[in-house]
PDB file of C-alpha atoms in Angstrom:
ATOM      1  CA  ARG A   1     -29.460 -89.025 -92.094  1.00  0.00           C
ATOM      2  CA  ARG A   2     -30.922 -86.491 -89.677  1.00  0.00           C
ATOM      3  CA  THR A   3     -34.552 -86.128 -88.804  1.00  0.00           C
ATOM      4  CA  ALA A   4     -36.458 -82.954 -89.598  1.00  0.00           C
ATOM      5  CA  VAL A   5     -37.740 -82.523 -86.043  1.00  0.00           C
ATOM      6  CA  HIS A   6     -34.458 -83.222 -84.259  1.00  0.00           C
ATOM      7  CA  PRO A   7     -31.555 -82.631 -86.653  1.00  0.00           C
ATOM      8  CA  GLU A   8     -29.108 -83.498 -83.895  1.00  0.00           C
ATOM      9  CA  LEU A   9     -30.396 -87.111 -83.881  1.00  0.00           C
ATOM     10  CA  ARG A  10     -29.387 -89.656 -86.454  1.00  0.00           C
ATOM     11  CA  THR A  11     -31.830 -92.271 -87.659  1.00  0.00           C
ATOM     12  CA  ASP A  12     -30.183 -94.920 -85.473  1.00  0.00           C
ATOM     13  CA  GLY A  13     -31.096 -92.891 -82.343  1.00  0.00           C
ATOM     14  CA  LYS A  14     -27.552 -91.910 -81.453  1.00  0.00           C
ATOM     15  CA  SER A  15     -26.637 -88.289 -80.938  1.00  0.00           C
ATOM     16  CA  ALA A  16     -24.742 -86.567 -83.714  1.00  0.00           C
ATOM     17  CA  LEU A  17     -23.347 -84.275 -81.015  1.00  0.00           C
ATOM     18  CA  SER A  18     -21.221 -86.958 -79.409  1.00  0.00           C
ATOM     19  CA  ASN A  19     -17.769 -87.967 -80.483  1.00  0.00           C
ATOM     20  CA  THR A  20     -17.512 -90.811 -82.923  1.00  0.00           C
ATOM     21  CA  ARG A  21     -14.680 -93.200 -83.377  1.00  0.00           C
ATOM     22  CA  ALA A  22     -11.704 -91.619 -85.167  1.00  0.00           C
ATOM     23  CA  GLY A  23     -11.201 -92.964 -88.663  1.00  0.00           C
ATOM     24  CA  SER A  24     -14.890 -93.669 -89.256  1.00  0.00           C
ATOM     25  CA  ALA A  25     -15.610 -92.542 -92.798  1.00  0.00           C
ATOM     26  CA  ALA A  26     -19.393 -92.476 -92.286  1.00  0.00           C
ATOM     27  CA  GLU A  27     -19.514 -89.991 -89.407  1.00  0.00           C
ATOM     28  CA  PRO A  28     -17.611 -86.749 -88.842  1.00  0.00           C
ATOM     29  CA  VAL A  29     -15.486 -86.484 -85.726  1.00  0.00           C
ATOM     30  CA  MET A  30     -16.621 -83.634 -83.485  1.00  0.00           C
ATOM     31  CA  ASP A  31     -14.133 -82.557 -80.876  1.00  0.00           C
ATOM     32  CA  GLN A  32     -15.226 -82.513 -77.257  1.00  0.00           C
ATOM     33  CA  ALA A  33     -15.006 -78.708 -76.909  1.00  0.00           C
ATOM     34  CA  THR A  34     -17.351 -78.173 -79.873  1.00  0.00           C
ATOM     35  CA  ASP A  35     -19.679 -80.841 -78.539  1.00  0.00           C
ATOM     36  CA  GLN A  36     -19.809 -79.203 -75.091  1.00  0.00           C
ATOM     37  CA  ALA A  37     -20.293 -75.728 -76.572  1.00  0.00           C
ATOM     38  CA  ARG A  38     -23.220 -76.897 -78.681  1.00  0.00           C
ATOM     39  CA  ILE A  39     -24.836 -78.686 -75.748  1.00  0.00           C
ATOM     40  CA  ALA A  40     -24.349 -75.588 -73.567  1.00  0.00           C
ATOM     41  CA  ALA A  41     -26.018 -73.441 -76.236  1.00  0.00           C
ATOM     42  CA  LEU A  42     -28.989 -75.827 -76.449  1.00  0.00           C
ATOM     43  CA  LEU A  43     -29.355 -75.835 -72.659  1.00  0.00           C
ATOM     44  CA  SER A  44     -29.147 -72.047 -72.574  1.00  0.00           C
ATOM     45  CA  GLN A  45     -31.918 -71.763 -75.156  1.00  0.00           C
ATOM     46  CA  ALA A  46     -34.092 -74.223 -73.251  1.00  0.00           C
ATOM     47  CA  THR A  47     -33.532 -72.369 -69.969  1.00  0.00           C
ATOM     48  CA  ALA A  48     -34.435 -69.022 -71.555  1.00  0.00           C
ATOM     49  CA  ALA A  49     -37.657 -70.516 -72.941  1.00  0.00           C
ATOM     50  CA  ALA A  50     -38.546 -71.996 -69.551  1.00  0.00           C
ATOM     51  CA  ASP A  51     -37.881 -68.641 -67.843  1.00  0.00           C
ATOM     52  CA  ARG A  52     -40.193 -66.880 -70.298  1.00  0.00           C
ATOM     53  CA  ASP A  53     -42.880 -69.489 -69.629  1.00  0.00           C
ATOM     54  CA  VAL A  54     -42.535 -69.153 -65.838  1.00  0.00           C
ATOM     55  CA  ASN A  55     -42.651 -65.362 -65.990  1.00  0.00           C
ATOM     56  CA  ALA A  56     -45.730 -65.398 -68.233  1.00  0.00           C
ATOM     57  CA  ALA A  57     -47.476 -67.903 -65.961  1.00  0.00           C
ATOM     58  CA  LEU A  58     -46.518 -65.835 -62.909  1.00  0.00           C
ATOM     59  CA  GLU A  59     -48.020 -62.689 -64.448  1.00  0.00           C
ATOM     60  CA  GLU A  60     -51.259 -64.577 -65.121  1.00  0.00           C
ATOM     61  CA  ALA A  61     -51.342 -66.022 -61.594  1.00  0.00           C
ATOM     62  CA  LEU A  62     -50.724 -62.615 -60.014  1.00  0.00           C
ATOM     63  CA  ALA A  63     -53.520 -61.110 -62.122  1.00  0.00           C
ATOM     64  CA  ALA A  64     -55.857 -63.884 -60.964  1.00  0.00           C
ATOM     65  CA  LEU A  65     -54.813 -63.282 -57.346  1.00  0.00           C
ATOM     66  CA  ASP A  66     -55.547 -59.567 -57.732  1.00  0.00           C
ATOM     67  CA  ARG A  67     -58.987 -60.356 -59.191  1.00  0.00           C
ATOM     68  CA  VAL A  68     -59.834 -62.661 -56.281  1.00  0.00           C
ATOM     69  CA  ARG A  69     -58.684 -60.056 -53.733  1.00  0.00           C
ATOM     70  CA  ALA A  70     -60.658 -57.317 -55.505  1.00  0.00           C
ATOM     71  CA  THR A  71     -63.951 -59.205 -55.223  1.00  0.00           C
ATOM     72  CA  PRO A  72     -64.380 -60.229 -51.588  1.00  0.00           C
ATOM     73  CA  ALA A  73     -67.271 -62.622 -51.217  1.00  0.00           C
ATOM     74  CA  PRO A  74     -68.322 -65.334 -48.797  1.00  0.00           C
ATOM     75  CA  GLY A  75     -66.606 -68.571 -49.712  1.00  0.00           C
ATOM     76  CA  ASN A  76     -63.917 -66.730 -51.656  1.00  0.00           C
ATOM     77  CA  GLU A  77     -61.196 -67.990 -49.304  1.00  0.00           C
ATOM     78  CA  ALA A  78     -60.814 -71.223 -51.279  1.00  0.00           C
ATOM     79  CA  SER A  79     -60.089 -69.329 -54.489  1.00  0.00           C
ATOM     80  CA  LEU A  80     -57.722 -66.999 -52.642  1.00  0.00           C
ATOM     81  CA  ALA A  81     -55.799 -69.912 -51.123  1.00  0.00           C
ATOM     82  CA  ASP A  82     -55.539 -71.663 -54.493  1.00  0.00           C
ATOM     83  CA  ALA A  83     -54.271 -68.479 -56.165  1.00  0.00           C
ATOM     84  CA  GLN A  84     -51.703 -67.937 -53.420  1.00  0.00           C
ATOM     85  CA  LEU A  85     -50.494 -71.531 -53.707  1.00  0.00           C
ATOM     86  CA  ARG A  86     -50.092 -71.142 -57.485  1.00  0.00           C
ATOM     87  CA  CYS A  87     -48.135 -67.901 -57.033  1.00  0.00           C
ATOM     88  CA  GLY A  88     -45.950 -69.559 -54.408  1.00  0.00           C
ATOM     89  CA  LEU A  89     -45.203 -72.493 -56.705  1.00  0.00           C
ATOM     90  CA  LEU A  90     -44.301 -70.163 -59.564  1.00  0.00           C
ATOM     91  CA  TYR A  91     -42.145 -67.931 -57.368  1.00  0.00           C
ATOM     92  CA  HIS A  92     -40.312 -71.095 -56.284  1.00  0.00           C
ATOM     93  CA  ARG A  93     -39.728 -72.098 -59.918  1.00  0.00           C
ATOM     94  CA  ALA A  94     -38.486 -68.569 -60.633  1.00  0.00           C
ATOM     95  CA  ALA A  95     -36.030 -68.842 -57.680  1.00  0.00           C
ATOM     96  CA  ARG A  96     -37.688 -65.913 -55.868  1.00  0.00           C
ATOM     97  CA  TYR A  97     -37.710 -67.709 -52.550  1.00  0.00           C
ATOM     98  CA  ASP A  98     -38.682 -64.852 -50.227  1.00  0.00           C
ATOM     99  CA  LEU A  99     -41.847 -64.215 -52.240  1.00  0.00           C
ATOM    100  CA  ALA A 100     -42.510 -67.952 -52.496  1.00  0.00           C
ATOM    101  CA  LEU A 101     -42.339 -68.312 -48.717  1.00  0.00           C
ATOM    102  CA  SER A 102     -44.788 -65.468 -48.080  1.00  0.00           C
ATOM    103  CA  GLN A 103     -47.339 -66.731 -50.629  1.00  0.00           C
ATOM    104  CA  LEU A 104     -47.035 -70.345 -49.502  1.00  0.00           C
ATOM    105  CA  ARG A 105     -47.402 -69.451 -45.818  1.00  0.00           C
ATOM    106  CA  ALA A 106     -50.498 -67.368 -46.558  1.00  0.00           C
ATOM    107  CA  ALA A 107     -51.993 -70.224 -48.598  1.00  0.00           C
ATOM    108  CA  LEU A 108     -51.098 -72.741 -45.880  1.00  0.00           C
ATOM    109  CA  ASP A 109     -52.865 -70.625 -43.254  1.00  0.00           C
ATOM    110  CA  LEU A 110     -56.035 -70.530 -45.358  1.00  0.00           C
ATOM    111  CA  PHE A 111     -55.857 -74.259 -46.167  1.00  0.00           C
ATOM    112  CA  LEU A 112     -55.533 -75.085 -42.453  1.00  0.00           C
ATOM    113  CA  ARG A 113     -58.544 -72.905 -41.578  1.00  0.00           C
ATOM    114  CA  GLN A 114     -60.564 -74.562 -44.351  1.00  0.00           C
ATOM    115  CA  GLY A 115     -59.506 -78.086 -43.356  1.00  0.00           C
ATOM    116  CA  ARG A 116     -58.215 -78.869 -46.853  1.00  0.00           C
ATOM    117  CA  LEU A 117     -55.669 -81.561 -46.013  1.00  0.00           C
ATOM    118  CA  PRO A 118     -54.436 -82.461 -49.533  1.00  0.00           C
ATOM    119  CA  ALA A 119     -53.841 -78.796 -50.340  1.00  0.00           C
ATOM    120  CA  THR A 120     -52.195 -78.310 -46.938  1.00  0.00           C
ATOM    121  CA  ALA A 121     -49.823 -81.189 -47.698  1.00  0.00           C
ATOM    122  CA  ALA A 122     -48.974 -79.688 -51.113  1.00  0.00           C
ATOM    123  CA  ALA A 123     -48.205 -76.303 -49.546  1.00  0.00           C
ATOM    124  CA  ARG A 124     -46.049 -77.900 -46.837  1.00  0.00           C
ATOM    125  CA  ARG A 125     -44.121 -79.972 -49.392  1.00  0.00           C
ATOM    126  CA  THR A 126     -43.383 -76.866 -51.451  1.00  0.00           C
ATOM    127  CA  LEU A 127     -42.377 -74.944 -48.330  1.00  0.00           C
ATOM    128  CA  GLY A 128     -39.974 -77.800 -47.613  1.00  0.00           C
ATOM    129  CA  HIS A 129     -38.458 -77.463 -51.077  1.00  0.00           C
ATOM    130  CA  VAL A 130     -38.039 -73.698 -50.662  1.00  0.00           C
ATOM    131  CA  HIS A 131     -36.358 -74.110 -47.269  1.00  0.00           C
ATOM    132  CA  ASP A 132     -34.096 -76.728 -48.824  1.00  0.00           C
ATOM    133  CA  GLU A 133     -33.095 -74.273 -51.578  1.00  0.00           C
ATOM    134  CA  LEU A 134     -32.286 -71.693 -48.904  1.00  0.00           C
ATOM    135  CA  GLY A 135     -30.124 -74.173 -46.979  1.00  0.00           C
ATOM    136  CA  GLU A 136     -32.553 -74.262 -44.043  1.00  0.00           C
ATOM    137  CA  TYR A 137     -32.475 -78.028 -43.773  1.00  0.00           C
ATOM    138  CA  ALA A 138     -34.107 -78.436 -40.343  1.00  0.00           C
ATOM    139  CA  GLN A 139     -37.123 -76.401 -41.462  1.00  0.00           C
ATOM    140  CA  ALA A 140     -37.209 -78.271 -44.776  1.00  0.00           C
ATOM    141  CA  LEU A 141     -37.256 -81.611 -42.984  1.00  0.00           C
ATOM    142  CA  ALA A 142     -39.997 -80.441 -40.625  1.00  0.00           C
ATOM    143  CA  GLU A 143     -42.203 -79.310 -43.520  1.00  0.00           C
ATOM    144  CA  HIS A 144     -41.660 -82.566 -45.422  1.00  0.00           C
ATOM    145  CA  LEU A 145     -42.497 -84.600 -42.304  1.00  0.00           C
ATOM    146  CA  HIS A 146     -45.701 -82.585 -41.782  1.00  0.00           C
ATOM    147  CA  ALA A 147     -46.629 -83.214 -45.422  1.00  0.00           C
ATOM    148  CA  LEU A 148     -45.977 -86.949 -45.068  1.00  0.00           C
ATOM    149  CA  ALA A 149     -48.134 -87.103 -41.937  1.00  0.00           C
ATOM    150  CA  LEU A 150     -50.976 -85.353 -43.787  1.00  0.00           C
ATOM    151  CA  ASP A 151     -50.691 -87.759 -46.726  1.00  0.00           C
ATOM    152  CA  GLU A 152     -51.303 -90.801 -44.494  1.00  0.00           C
TER     153      GLU A 152
END
């Protein structure tokens, strides 16, 4: 029997997508190509949903960043830095690394001026991840080491 929430799962917890032993009368035999195609389709659907979520969140974060920039006020630097960090994180998730680097560096500069060490460490860790994605391993290592030093 299949569950209503996850029809690909049988009641014994095993995947109905995987091959079963040939000659088993209780379970159909699914060839490996069909199994892989179905898994690829499920992954594709999940990736598309995640991309939509990231893009929607990025639009919201950019709107918030614009609002903070439009209303300059004393003490507004903390909100600006937080908004830039959020945009940088979302650009990283969206694989837009050049934009991620610029937002993260701007946030890092503000965090350093404000003396916000935990936020500085978070920005440095994310910068390290972005450099790693770009294949800039020496810079990635340096950022991760800075973040570790700040965490201590």
